[in-house]
């Protein structure tokens, strides 16, 4: 047999070994395939060493092997790319150095250590053409047929590259999936056609109260009561058509138990083979509550300004009724007490605002009635700023109404303000009552005014409690109940480090 025939037979045998090796790895996935590939390349090419490598994620000047054959399976290594033929592969494409490779790359210490004489390599490319790795065969003898060597490496390169890309993509997706799953914000993935949820992260599941299996039977309009199916599909049509890159909007979500919460939504669409929507969602309930409190406060400021002259008129009339002697001094003291109530609302002392101080300050213009027509009783409670502000506003409104229309508008009526703390199971519950007696007959309002709206809205928003207003004919009766923890950061039996004793309060608000 002549030399050409021998070479042809050898080439056919080498390619046959390569094809059989690739066929044998058809069922292998993940990194398990790489050792089989480098072994098959070694046998097909007849070389001692084979590397399947990729550029290091931590240092782009180095490469790390995913599988090594060195006369048998060997440990993975990290090596320098600079001055090596591997760097040429990554930069320029396939190459083959049939002999004396060490003299061509004198800076490559690994080639010297191996005693390498020849080298053949090919880049591994992703589906987008990016170089994501390389295959290289090294031998201690010259390579006789460089074209065959490159052809065999090319056979293995496609399989190696596709699996390497799949692993890298899968790893990125898994890592991103873990991040999204652990995110405190809500994340939804739903089908571009049916709109059924496919993936919903833990934050959304916990907030909505559904498990993933339940959510996978639902669609966005099932948890967004502001949308019907037709309205939602029309709303996202520009996004799906590619007319806009994303949609941002505010809406509400409905939990499994029927309760609602406000959300901000950023919605994106990924077409083509993906055909999915991705929604990142933020619970903005607290922001909405803060905005509502701000609006309420602005209206309350305006409301207070209108009431201020009425209060001063009541103070002046009651002060004058006791005689004109020292009228100016007594009138001035009561106006100062009224001002004190405003100070308490904006102060935020470290130990909190004393509820007794707050009550006395808000009713400071009736200080001459304390202990007789105005009775105040309750344990020590120190309020957080938001709770002090809301309770203070409610007390101001109640005292103003009592002075203008209720039990403090005549000479016989009285008011009792009491609060207590009760244990219900392991929870502490706060209860405050305002009871008017012996005033003019109460006539229930025909419509809800801002005053009653202010009392109910501010207390419910800040205390997360309940407010009952009873327009009883004998006298207005208001009850406020709330979790004690929503008022204060102290236990009811914890003694404050600072605070006024009751006799100090009596002296402070005495005539």
Short mmCIF file of C-alpha atoms in Angstrom, two decimals:
data_model
loop_
_atom_site.label_atom_id
_atom_site.label_comp_id
_atom_site.label_asym_id
_atom_site.label_seq_id
_atom_site.Cartn_x
_atom_site.Cartn_y
_atom_site.Cartn_z
CA UNK A 1 0.00 0.00 0.00
CA UNK A 2 1.44 3.36 -0.98
CA UNK A 3 1.93 6.31 1.36
CA UNK A 4 -1.15 8.15 0.11
CA UNK A 5 -3.32 5.11 0.75
CA UNK A 6 -1.89 4.72 4.24
CA UNK A 7 -2.62 8.35 4.99
CA UNK A 8 -6.16 8.03 3.64
CA UNK A 9 -6.78 4.93 5.72
CA UNK A 10 -5.37 6.62 8.81
CA UNK A 11 -7.50 9.69 8.22
CA UNK A 12 -10.62 7.59 7.78
CA UNK A 13 -9.86 5.67 10.97
CA UNK A 14 -9.25 8.88 12.91
CA UNK A 15 -12.49 10.44 11.72
CA UNK A 16 -14.34 7.19 12.43
CA UNK A 17 -13.02 7.23 16.03
CA UNK A 18 -14.12 10.86 16.36
CA UNK A 19 -17.63 10.15 15.08
CA UNK A 20 -18.06 7.09 17.31
CA UNK A 21 -16.87 9.10 20.33
CA UNK A 22 -19.38 11.86 19.60
CA UNK A 23 -22.15 9.30 19.13
CA UNK A 24 -21.27 7.74 22.49
CA UNK A 25 -21.62 11.10 24.24
CA UNK A 26 -25.10 11.79 22.87
CA UNK A 27 -26.74 11.05 26.23
CA UNK A 28 -24.23 13.01 28.29
CA UNK A 29 -25.10 16.53 29.49
CA UNK A 30 -23.38 19.17 31.56
CA UNK A 31 -19.75 18.95 32.55
CA UNK A 32 -19.87 15.13 32.38
CA UNK A 33 -19.40 15.34 28.62
CA UNK A 34 -16.09 17.22 28.68
CA UNK A 35 -13.82 14.38 29.96
CA UNK A 36 -15.27 12.08 27.27
CA UNK A 37 -14.58 14.67 24.58
CA UNK A 38 -10.92 15.23 25.48
CA UNK A 39 -10.33 11.48 25.62
CA UNK A 40 -11.94 11.06 22.20
CA UNK A 41 -9.82 13.88 20.74
CA UNK A 42 -6.62 12.30 22.10
CA UNK A 43 -7.47 8.96 20.52
CA UNK A 44 -8.59 10.51 17.22
CA UNK A 45 -5.54 12.76 16.86
CA UNK A 46 -3.04 10.45 18.49
CA UNK A 47 -1.78 13.21 20.85
CA UNK A 48 -0.72 12.94 24.50
CA UNK A 49 -2.43 16.03 25.87
CA UNK A 50 -5.81 17.64 25.23
CA UNK A 51 -7.26 20.73 26.94
CA UNK A 52 -10.83 21.99 26.94
CA UNK A 53 -10.53 25.48 28.43
CA UNK A 54 -12.34 28.78 28.81
CA UNK A 55 -11.17 32.27 29.77
CA UNK A 56 -11.27 32.75 33.54
CA UNK A 57 -14.21 34.77 34.88
CA UNK A 58 -12.00 36.32 37.54
CA UNK A 59 -8.92 37.13 35.44
CA UNK A 60 -9.17 37.46 31.64
CA UNK A 61 -5.39 37.04 31.32
CA UNK A 62 -5.76 33.41 32.42
CA UNK A 63 -7.61 30.35 31.20
CA UNK A 64 -9.10 27.54 33.29
CA UNK A 65 -9.56 24.01 32.01
CA UNK A 66 -12.86 22.16 32.24
CA UNK A 67 -11.30 18.83 31.23
CA UNK A 68 -7.69 17.63 30.71
CA UNK A 69 -6.28 14.48 29.11
CA UNK A 70 -2.63 13.72 29.86
CA UNK A 71 -2.10 10.09 28.87
CA UNK A 72 -5.28 9.66 30.93
CA UNK A 73 -7.70 11.84 32.90
CA UNK A 74 -5.89 14.66 34.73
CA UNK A 75 -6.68 17.44 37.21
CA UNK A 76 -7.93 20.79 35.95
CA UNK A 77 -5.51 23.72 35.99
CA UNK A 78 -5.40 27.49 35.55
CA UNK A 79 -2.70 28.85 33.22
CA UNK A 80 -1.51 32.13 31.71
CA UNK A 81 -2.79 33.06 28.27
CA UNK A 82 -0.15 35.68 27.53
CA UNK A 83 2.56 34.36 25.21
CA UNK A 84 0.73 31.07 24.60
CA UNK A 85 -0.80 29.60 21.43
CA UNK A 86 -4.14 29.52 23.29
CA UNK A 87 -4.17 33.32 23.20
CA UNK A 88 -3.79 33.16 19.41
CA UNK A 89 -6.77 30.81 19.17
CA UNK A 90 -8.98 33.13 21.19
CA UNK A 91 -7.86 36.15 19.21
CA UNK A 92 -7.37 34.81 15.66
CA UNK A 93 -9.14 31.46 15.30
CA UNK A 94 -7.94 27.89 14.53
CA UNK A 95 -4.22 27.26 14.34
CA UNK A 96 -1.79 24.38 13.99
CA UNK A 97 1.92 24.40 14.82
CA UNK A 98 3.21 21.11 13.44
CA UNK A 99 6.71 21.24 14.97
CA UNK A 100 9.05 23.16 17.31
CA UNK A 101 6.18 24.95 19.05
CA UNK A 102 8.34 25.89 22.06
CA UNK A 103 10.61 28.10 19.97
CA UNK A 104 7.55 29.90 18.59
CA UNK A 105 6.22 30.59 22.11
CA UNK A 106 9.28 30.88 24.36
CA UNK A 107 7.30 32.58 27.16
CA UNK A 108 4.91 29.63 27.57
CA UNK A 109 6.24 27.79 30.62
CA UNK A 110 3.54 25.13 30.36
CA UNK A 111 4.75 24.02 26.92
CA UNK A 112 8.31 23.70 28.26
CA UNK A 113 7.12 21.71 31.26
CA UNK A 114 5.21 19.30 29.01
CA UNK A 115 8.08 18.94 26.52
CA UNK A 116 5.65 19.91 23.76
CA UNK A 117 6.72 19.78 20.12
CA UNK A 118 3.42 20.40 18.27
CA UNK A 119 0.09 22.11 18.97
CA UNK A 120 -3.32 22.31 17.29
CA UNK A 121 -6.27 24.32 18.55
CA UNK A 122 -9.71 25.70 17.69
CA UNK A 123 -11.97 28.25 19.41
CA UNK A 124 -15.37 27.34 20.87
CA UNK A 125 -17.98 29.86 19.79
CA UNK A 126 -21.44 30.63 21.16
CA UNK A 127 -24.54 30.86 18.98
CA UNK A 128 -23.80 34.60 18.62
CA UNK A 129 -20.20 34.05 17.49
CA UNK A 130 -18.55 34.98 20.78
CA UNK A 131 -15.47 32.94 21.77
CA UNK A 132 -16.41 31.17 25.01
CA UNK A 133 -13.63 28.56 25.15
CA UNK A 134 -11.11 26.53 23.18
CA UNK A 135 -10.00 23.00 22.38
CA UNK A 136 -6.28 22.26 22.06
CA UNK A 137 -4.24 19.13 21.37
CA UNK A 138 -0.54 19.01 22.28
CA UNK A 139 1.99 16.30 21.42
CA UNK A 140 5.65 15.55 22.06
CA UNK A 141 6.08 14.61 18.37
CA UNK A 142 5.36 16.57 15.17
CA UNK A 143 1.84 16.61 13.75
CA UNK A 144 1.92 14.93 10.37
CA UNK A 145 -1.46 15.96 8.95
CA UNK A 146 -2.51 19.46 10.12
CA UNK A 147 -5.65 19.56 7.95
CA UNK A 148 -6.93 16.30 9.44
CA UNK A 149 -6.14 17.54 12.94
CA UNK A 150 -8.12 20.73 12.41
CA UNK A 151 -10.99 18.79 10.84
CA UNK A 152 -11.23 16.41 13.80
CA UNK A 153 -11.11 19.27 16.31
CA UNK A 154 -13.89 20.99 14.36
CA UNK A 155 -16.06 17.89 14.74
CA UNK A 156 -15.71 18.05 18.53
CA UNK A 157 -15.85 21.84 18.78
CA UNK A 158 -19.53 22.15 17.86
CA UNK A 159 -20.62 19.68 20.55
CA UNK A 160 -18.31 21.19 23.17
CA UNK A 161 -19.36 24.77 22.39
CA UNK A 162 -23.10 24.08 22.50
CA UNK A 163 -22.82 22.33 25.86
CA UNK A 164 -20.52 25.00 27.29
CA UNK A 165 -22.97 27.72 26.20
CA UNK A 166 -25.90 25.80 27.64
CA UNK A 167 -24.12 25.41 30.98
CA UNK A 168 -23.12 29.08 31.09
CA UNK A 169 -26.63 30.23 30.19
CA UNK A 170 -28.23 27.82 32.63
CA UNK A 171 -25.88 28.94 35.39
CA UNK A 172 -26.67 32.59 34.70
CA UNK A 173 -30.40 31.87 34.63
CA UNK A 174 -30.21 29.88 37.85
CA UNK A 175 -28.20 32.62 39.53
CA UNK A 176 -30.60 35.29 38.30
CA UNK A 177 -33.52 33.09 39.31
CA UNK A 178 -32.19 32.82 42.86
CA UNK A 179 -31.73 36.58 43.04
CA UNK A 180 -35.26 37.23 41.75
CA UNK A 181 -36.72 34.56 44.03
CA UNK A 182 -35.10 36.12 47.09
CA UNK A 183 -35.99 39.68 46.10
CA UNK A 184 -38.24 41.59 48.48
CA UNK A 185 -40.04 43.09 45.48
CA UNK A 186 -42.50 41.04 43.47
CA UNK A 187 -41.56 39.41 40.16
CA UNK A 188 -43.91 37.70 37.69
CA UNK A 189 -43.31 35.88 34.40
CA UNK A 190 -46.42 35.14 32.35
CA UNK A 191 -47.12 33.70 28.90
CA UNK A 192 -47.33 36.15 25.99
CA UNK A 193 -50.50 34.52 24.60
CA UNK A 194 -52.50 32.96 27.45
CA UNK A 195 -51.14 35.42 30.05
CA UNK A 196 -51.10 32.63 32.64
CA UNK A 197 -48.41 33.03 35.25
CA UNK A 198 -45.42 30.73 34.77
CA UNK A 199 -43.06 31.93 37.51
CA UNK A 200 -43.86 34.05 40.57
CA UNK A 201 -41.17 34.82 43.14
CA UNK A 202 -41.42 34.31 46.89
CA UNK A 203 -42.05 37.99 47.68
CA UNK A 204 -45.15 38.01 45.47
CA UNK A 205 -46.40 34.64 46.72
CA UNK A 206 -46.12 35.71 50.35
CA UNK A 207 -47.78 39.08 49.74
CA UNK A 208 -50.64 37.60 47.72
CA UNK A 209 -51.13 34.54 49.91
CA UNK A 210 -51.08 32.03 47.02
CA UNK A 211 -48.76 29.11 46.38
CA UNK A 212 -47.08 28.82 42.96
CA UNK A 213 -49.44 26.05 41.79
CA UNK A 214 -52.44 28.26 42.51
CA UNK A 215 -50.88 31.26 40.76
CA UNK A 216 -50.08 29.22 37.65
CA UNK A 217 -53.85 28.91 37.12
CA UNK A 218 -54.30 32.70 37.28
CA UNK A 219 -53.66 35.69 35.01
CA UNK A 220 -52.82 39.37 35.69
CA UNK A 221 -56.47 40.41 35.56
CA UNK A 222 -57.29 37.82 38.25
CA UNK A 223 -55.20 39.77 40.77
CA UNK A 224 -55.72 43.26 39.29
CA UNK A 225 -59.42 44.08 39.90
CA UNK A 226 -59.08 47.36 38.01
CA UNK A 227 -58.63 45.39 34.74
CA UNK A 228 -60.87 43.06 32.79
CA UNK A 229 -59.23 40.61 30.38
CA UNK A 230 -60.10 42.81 27.40
CA UNK A 231 -58.82 45.96 29.12
CA UNK A 232 -55.53 44.30 30.11
CA UNK A 233 -54.88 42.89 26.62
CA UNK A 234 -55.61 46.27 25.06
CA UNK A 235 -53.35 47.96 27.62
CA UNK A 236 -50.31 45.74 26.85
CA UNK A 237 -50.90 45.59 23.06
CA UNK A 238 -48.45 48.46 22.29
CA UNK A 239 -45.78 46.71 24.37
CA UNK A 240 -46.29 43.39 22.60
CA UNK A 241 -46.25 45.14 19.21
CA UNK A 242 -42.86 46.68 19.99
CA UNK A 243 -44.21 50.24 19.94
CA UNK A 244 -42.86 50.92 23.47
CA UNK A 245 -39.92 49.29 25.30
CA UNK A 246 -41.78 48.96 28.62
CA UNK A 247 -44.86 50.09 30.54
CA UNK A 248 -44.87 51.65 34.00
CA UNK A 249 -48.09 52.21 35.93
CA UNK A 250 -49.72 52.11 39.35
CA UNK A 251 -52.61 49.81 40.17
CA UNK A 252 -53.85 47.57 42.99
CA UNK A 253 -53.37 43.87 43.68
CA UNK A 254 -55.97 41.66 45.29
CA UNK A 255 -54.78 39.06 47.77
CA UNK A 256 -56.25 35.61 48.15
CA UNK A 257 -58.17 36.81 51.22
CA UNK A 258 -59.76 39.64 49.19
CA UNK A 259 -57.72 42.48 50.67
CA UNK A 260 -56.02 45.01 48.39
CA UNK A 261 -52.65 46.76 48.30
CA UNK A 262 -51.19 49.46 46.06
CA UNK A 263 -48.39 48.54 43.63
CA UNK A 264 -46.08 50.14 41.08
CA UNK A 265 -45.53 47.94 37.99
CA UNK A 266 -42.76 47.91 35.38
CA UNK A 267 -43.76 45.54 32.59
CA UNK A 268 -41.54 44.26 29.75
CA UNK A 269 -42.16 41.87 26.86
CA UNK A 270 -39.68 39.39 25.38
CA UNK A 271 -40.89 38.15 21.99
CA UNK A 272 -39.64 35.53 19.59
CA UNK A 273 -39.14 32.07 21.00
CA UNK A 274 -39.46 33.40 24.57
CA UNK A 275 -42.88 35.07 24.13
CA UNK A 276 -43.18 36.09 27.77
CA UNK A 277 -43.98 39.15 29.85
CA UNK A 278 -41.83 40.03 32.85
CA UNK A 279 -43.27 42.28 35.55
CA UNK A 280 -41.27 43.73 38.42
CA UNK A 281 -43.63 45.07 41.05
CA UNK A 282 -43.18 47.16 44.18
CA UNK A 283 -45.64 47.37 47.05
CA UNK A 284 -46.28 51.10 47.51
CA UNK A 285 -48.86 50.80 50.28
CA UNK A 286 -46.71 52.70 52.75
CA UNK A 287 -46.02 55.45 50.22
CA UNK A 288 -49.72 55.77 49.43
CA UNK A 289 -50.53 55.92 53.14
CA UNK A 290 -47.89 58.61 53.62
CA UNK A 291 -49.33 60.61 50.72
CA UNK A 292 -52.82 60.26 52.16
CA UNK A 293 -51.58 61.34 55.59
CA UNK A 294 -49.92 64.36 53.98
CA UNK A 295 -53.11 65.31 52.17
CA UNK A 296 -55.07 64.82 55.38
CA UNK A 297 -52.61 66.97 57.30
CA UNK A 298 -52.84 69.77 54.75
CA UNK A 299 -56.61 69.73 54.97
CA UNK A 300 -56.35 69.56 58.75
CA UNK A 301 -54.08 72.63 58.83
CA UNK A 302 -56.65 74.53 56.84
CA UNK A 303 -59.43 73.19 59.04
CA UNK A 304 -57.58 74.18 62.20
CA UNK A 305 -57.00 77.67 60.90
CA UNK A 306 -60.75 78.08 60.41
CA UNK A 307 -61.43 76.70 63.90
CA UNK A 308 -58.78 78.79 65.62
CA UNK A 309 -60.88 81.94 65.94
CA UNK A 310 -63.80 79.88 67.25
CA UNK A 311 -61.58 78.35 69.94
CA UNK A 312 -60.19 81.75 70.92
CA UNK A 313 -63.73 83.11 71.16
CA UNK A 314 -64.69 80.26 73.51
CA UNK A 315 -61.57 80.82 75.61
CA UNK A 316 -62.24 84.56 75.79
CA UNK A 317 -65.89 84.04 76.72
CA UNK A 318 -65.15 81.50 79.46
CA UNK A 319 -62.27 83.59 80.83
CA UNK A 320 -64.45 86.70 80.94
CA UNK A 321 -67.27 84.78 82.65
CA UNK A 322 -65.04 84.37 85.72
CA UNK A 323 -64.66 88.15 85.97
CA UNK A 324 -62.64 90.84 84.29
CA UNK A 325 -60.02 91.03 87.02
CA UNK A 326 -56.71 89.73 85.67
CA UNK A 327 -58.52 88.88 82.41
CA UNK A 328 -55.46 89.56 80.26
CA UNK A 329 -53.16 87.30 82.33
CA UNK A 330 -55.61 84.42 82.44
CA UNK A 331 -56.48 84.77 78.77
CA UNK A 332 -52.79 84.83 77.86
CA UNK A 333 -52.12 81.67 79.91
CA UNK A 334 -54.87 79.79 78.10
CA UNK A 335 -53.67 80.85 74.67
CA UNK A 336 -50.20 79.63 75.70
CA UNK A 337 -51.72 76.29 76.68
CA UNK A 338 -53.35 76.08 73.26
CA UNK A 339 -49.96 76.74 71.63
CA UNK A 340 -48.44 73.96 73.71
CA UNK A 341 -50.68 71.42 72.03
CA UNK A 342 -49.14 72.29 68.68
CA UNK A 343 -45.64 71.96 70.15
CA UNK A 344 -46.36 68.45 71.41
CA UNK A 345 -47.46 67.33 67.97
CA UNK A 346 -44.18 68.23 66.29
CA UNK A 347 -41.86 67.19 69.14
CA UNK A 348 -40.44 63.67 69.05
CA UNK A 349 -38.63 63.15 72.35
CA UNK A 350 -36.59 60.03 72.79
CA UNK A 351 -39.03 58.53 75.26
CA UNK A 352 -42.11 59.47 73.21
CA UNK A 353 -44.96 61.91 73.83
CA UNK A 354 -46.87 61.42 77.07
CA UNK A 355 -50.51 60.70 76.31
CA UNK A 356 -51.58 62.57 79.46
CA UNK A 357 -49.50 65.58 78.41
CA UNK A 358 -51.06 65.40 74.96
CA UNK A 359 -54.63 65.31 76.33
CA UNK A 360 -53.96 68.18 78.71
CA UNK A 361 -52.28 70.22 75.98
CA UNK A 362 -55.06 69.71 73.47
CA UNK A 363 -57.65 70.74 76.08
CA UNK A 364 -55.39 73.38 77.59
CA UNK A 365 -57.92 76.15 76.93
CA UNK A 366 -60.25 74.29 79.35
CA UNK A 367 -57.60 73.88 82.06
CA UNK A 368 -59.81 75.69 84.60
CA UNK A 369 -62.29 72.80 84.17
CA UNK A 370 -59.76 69.99 84.78
CA UNK A 371 -60.89 67.77 87.63
CA UNK A 372 -64.45 69.11 87.55
CA UNK A 373 -66.04 69.23 84.11
CA UNK A 374 -63.08 67.68 82.28
CA UNK A 375 -61.94 64.39 83.79
CA UNK A 376 -58.80 62.66 82.52
CA UNK A 377 -57.75 59.18 83.62
CA UNK A 378 -55.44 56.47 82.34
CA UNK A 379 -52.07 54.76 82.85
CA UNK A 380 -48.72 56.06 81.64
CA UNK A 381 -48.49 55.74 77.86
CA UNK A 382 -45.78 57.27 75.71
CA UNK A 383 -46.66 57.65 72.07
CA UNK A 384 -44.63 57.39 68.91
CA UNK A 385 -44.64 60.54 66.79
CA UNK A 386 -47.21 59.37 64.21
CA UNK A 387 -49.60 58.12 66.91
CA UNK A 388 -49.22 61.35 68.93
CA UNK A 389 -49.98 63.41 65.86
CA UNK A 390 -53.12 61.46 64.94
CA UNK A 391 -54.49 61.26 68.48
CA UNK A 392 -53.68 64.94 68.99
CA UNK A 393 -55.61 65.91 65.87
CA UNK A 394 -58.60 63.83 66.98
CA UNK A 395 -58.56 65.35 70.49
CA UNK A 396 -58.34 68.83 69.03
CA UNK A 397 -61.32 68.18 66.79
CA UNK A 398 -63.38 66.66 69.60
CA UNK A 399 -62.57 69.49 72.01
CA UNK A 400 -63.40 72.11 69.38
CA UNK A 401 -66.75 70.49 68.64
CA UNK A 402 -67.47 70.16 72.37
CA UNK A 403 -66.78 73.87 72.84
CA UNK A 404 -68.88 74.96 69.88
CA UNK A 405 -71.82 72.54 69.97
CA UNK A 406 -71.32 69.89 72.67
CA UNK A 407 -71.07 69.48 76.41
CA UNK A 408 -68.52 72.29 76.91
CA UNK A 409 -70.66 74.86 75.13
CA UNK A 410 -72.90 75.36 78.20
CA UNK A 411 -72.34 75.72 81.94
CA UNK A 412 -73.30 72.19 83.02
CA UNK A 413 -71.81 69.73 80.57
CA UNK A 414 -68.71 67.62 81.10
CA UNK A 415 -66.27 65.36 79.28
CA UNK A 416 -64.56 62.19 80.46
CA UNK A 417 -61.41 61.08 78.63
CA UNK A 418 -60.21 57.64 79.71
CA UNK A 419 -57.84 55.06 78.32
CA UNK A 420 -56.76 51.60 79.36
CA UNK A 421 -54.65 48.68 78.19
CA UNK A 422 -56.14 45.20 78.07
CA UNK A 423 -54.63 41.79 77.42
CA UNK A 424 -56.30 39.70 74.71
CA UNK A 425 -54.36 36.46 74.54
CA UNK A 426 -50.73 37.43 73.99
CA UNK A 427 -51.66 40.81 72.56
CA UNK A 428 -51.97 44.15 74.34
CA UNK A 429 -54.89 46.28 73.20
CA UNK A 430 -55.26 50.01 73.76
CA UNK A 431 -58.71 51.56 74.25
CA UNK A 432 -59.50 55.29 74.57
CA UNK A 433 -62.96 56.73 75.16
CA UNK A 434 -64.33 60.28 74.87
CA UNK A 435 -67.70 60.67 76.63
CA UNK A 436 -69.70 63.90 76.69
CA UNK A 437 -72.52 64.38 79.21
CA UNK A 438 -75.13 67.03 80.17
CA UNK A 439 -74.59 69.11 77.07
CA UNK A 440 -77.16 70.17 74.49
CA UNK A 441 -79.09 67.32 72.92
CA UNK A 442 -76.96 65.74 70.21
CA UNK A 443 -78.34 65.81 66.68
CA UNK A 444 -76.62 63.31 64.37
CA UNK A 445 -75.16 65.00 61.27
CA UNK A 446 -76.97 64.49 57.98
CA UNK A 447 -73.66 64.08 56.16
CA UNK A 448 -70.11 63.19 57.11
CA UNK A 449 -68.09 66.34 57.72
CA UNK A 450 -64.35 66.78 57.58
CA UNK A 451 -64.12 66.67 61.37
CA UNK A 452 -65.43 63.12 61.70
CA UNK A 453 -63.48 62.10 58.58
CA UNK A 454 -60.32 63.50 60.15
CA UNK A 455 -60.87 61.61 63.40
CA UNK A 456 -61.58 58.28 61.74
CA UNK A 457 -59.07 58.47 58.87
CA UNK A 458 -56.08 59.73 60.82
CA UNK A 459 -56.50 57.23 63.64
CA UNK A 460 -57.10 54.24 61.39
CA UNK A 461 -54.14 55.12 59.16
CA UNK A 462 -51.60 55.61 61.94
CA UNK A 463 -52.85 53.18 64.60
CA UNK A 464 -54.28 50.46 62.34
CA UNK A 465 -57.19 50.35 64.75
CA UNK A 466 -60.94 50.94 64.86
CA UNK A 467 -62.92 54.11 65.58
CA UNK A 468 -66.57 54.16 66.67
CA UNK A 469 -68.50 57.45 66.81
CA UNK A 470 -71.87 57.29 68.54
CA UNK A 471 -74.04 60.43 68.24
CA UNK A 472 -76.12 59.50 71.29
CA UNK A 473 -78.75 62.08 72.24
CA UNK A 474 -77.34 62.32 75.78
CA UNK A 475 -73.83 63.05 74.57
CA UNK A 476 -71.24 62.19 71.93
CA UNK A 477 -69.38 58.96 72.63
CA UNK A 478 -66.18 58.06 70.74
CA UNK A 479 -64.19 54.83 71.20
CA UNK A 480 -60.76 54.16 69.75
CA UNK A 481 -59.21 50.68 69.91
CA UNK A 482 -55.83 49.67 68.48
CA UNK A 483 -52.94 47.26 69.03
CA UNK A 484 -50.83 48.77 71.81
CA UNK A 485 -47.68 48.12 69.76
CA UNK A 486 -48.90 50.52 67.06
CA UNK A 487 -48.87 53.41 69.56
CA UNK A 488 -45.59 52.96 71.34
CA UNK A 489 -42.34 51.06 71.41
CA UNK A 490 -42.63 50.55 75.18
CA UNK A 491 -44.46 47.78 77.05
CA UNK A 492 -47.37 49.01 79.11
CA UNK A 493 -45.59 48.01 82.33
CA UNK A 494 -42.26 49.61 81.36
CA UNK A 495 -41.53 52.76 83.31
CA UNK A 496 -40.24 55.73 81.30
CA UNK A 497 -36.95 57.28 82.31
CA UNK A 498 -38.34 60.77 82.01
CA UNK A 499 -41.78 62.32 82.36
CA UNK A 500 -43.98 64.59 84.42
CA UNK A 501 -45.87 63.44 87.45
CA UNK A 502 -49.58 64.13 87.55
CA UNK A 503 -49.25 66.92 90.12
CA UNK A 504 -46.82 68.67 87.74
CA UNK A 505 -49.41 68.53 84.99
CA UNK A 506 -52.10 69.91 87.26
CA UNK A 507 -49.85 72.79 88.20
CA UNK A 508 -48.87 73.40 84.59
CA UNK A 509 -52.47 73.76 83.46
CA UNK A 510 -53.91 75.41 86.58
CA UNK A 511 -55.45 78.88 86.44
#
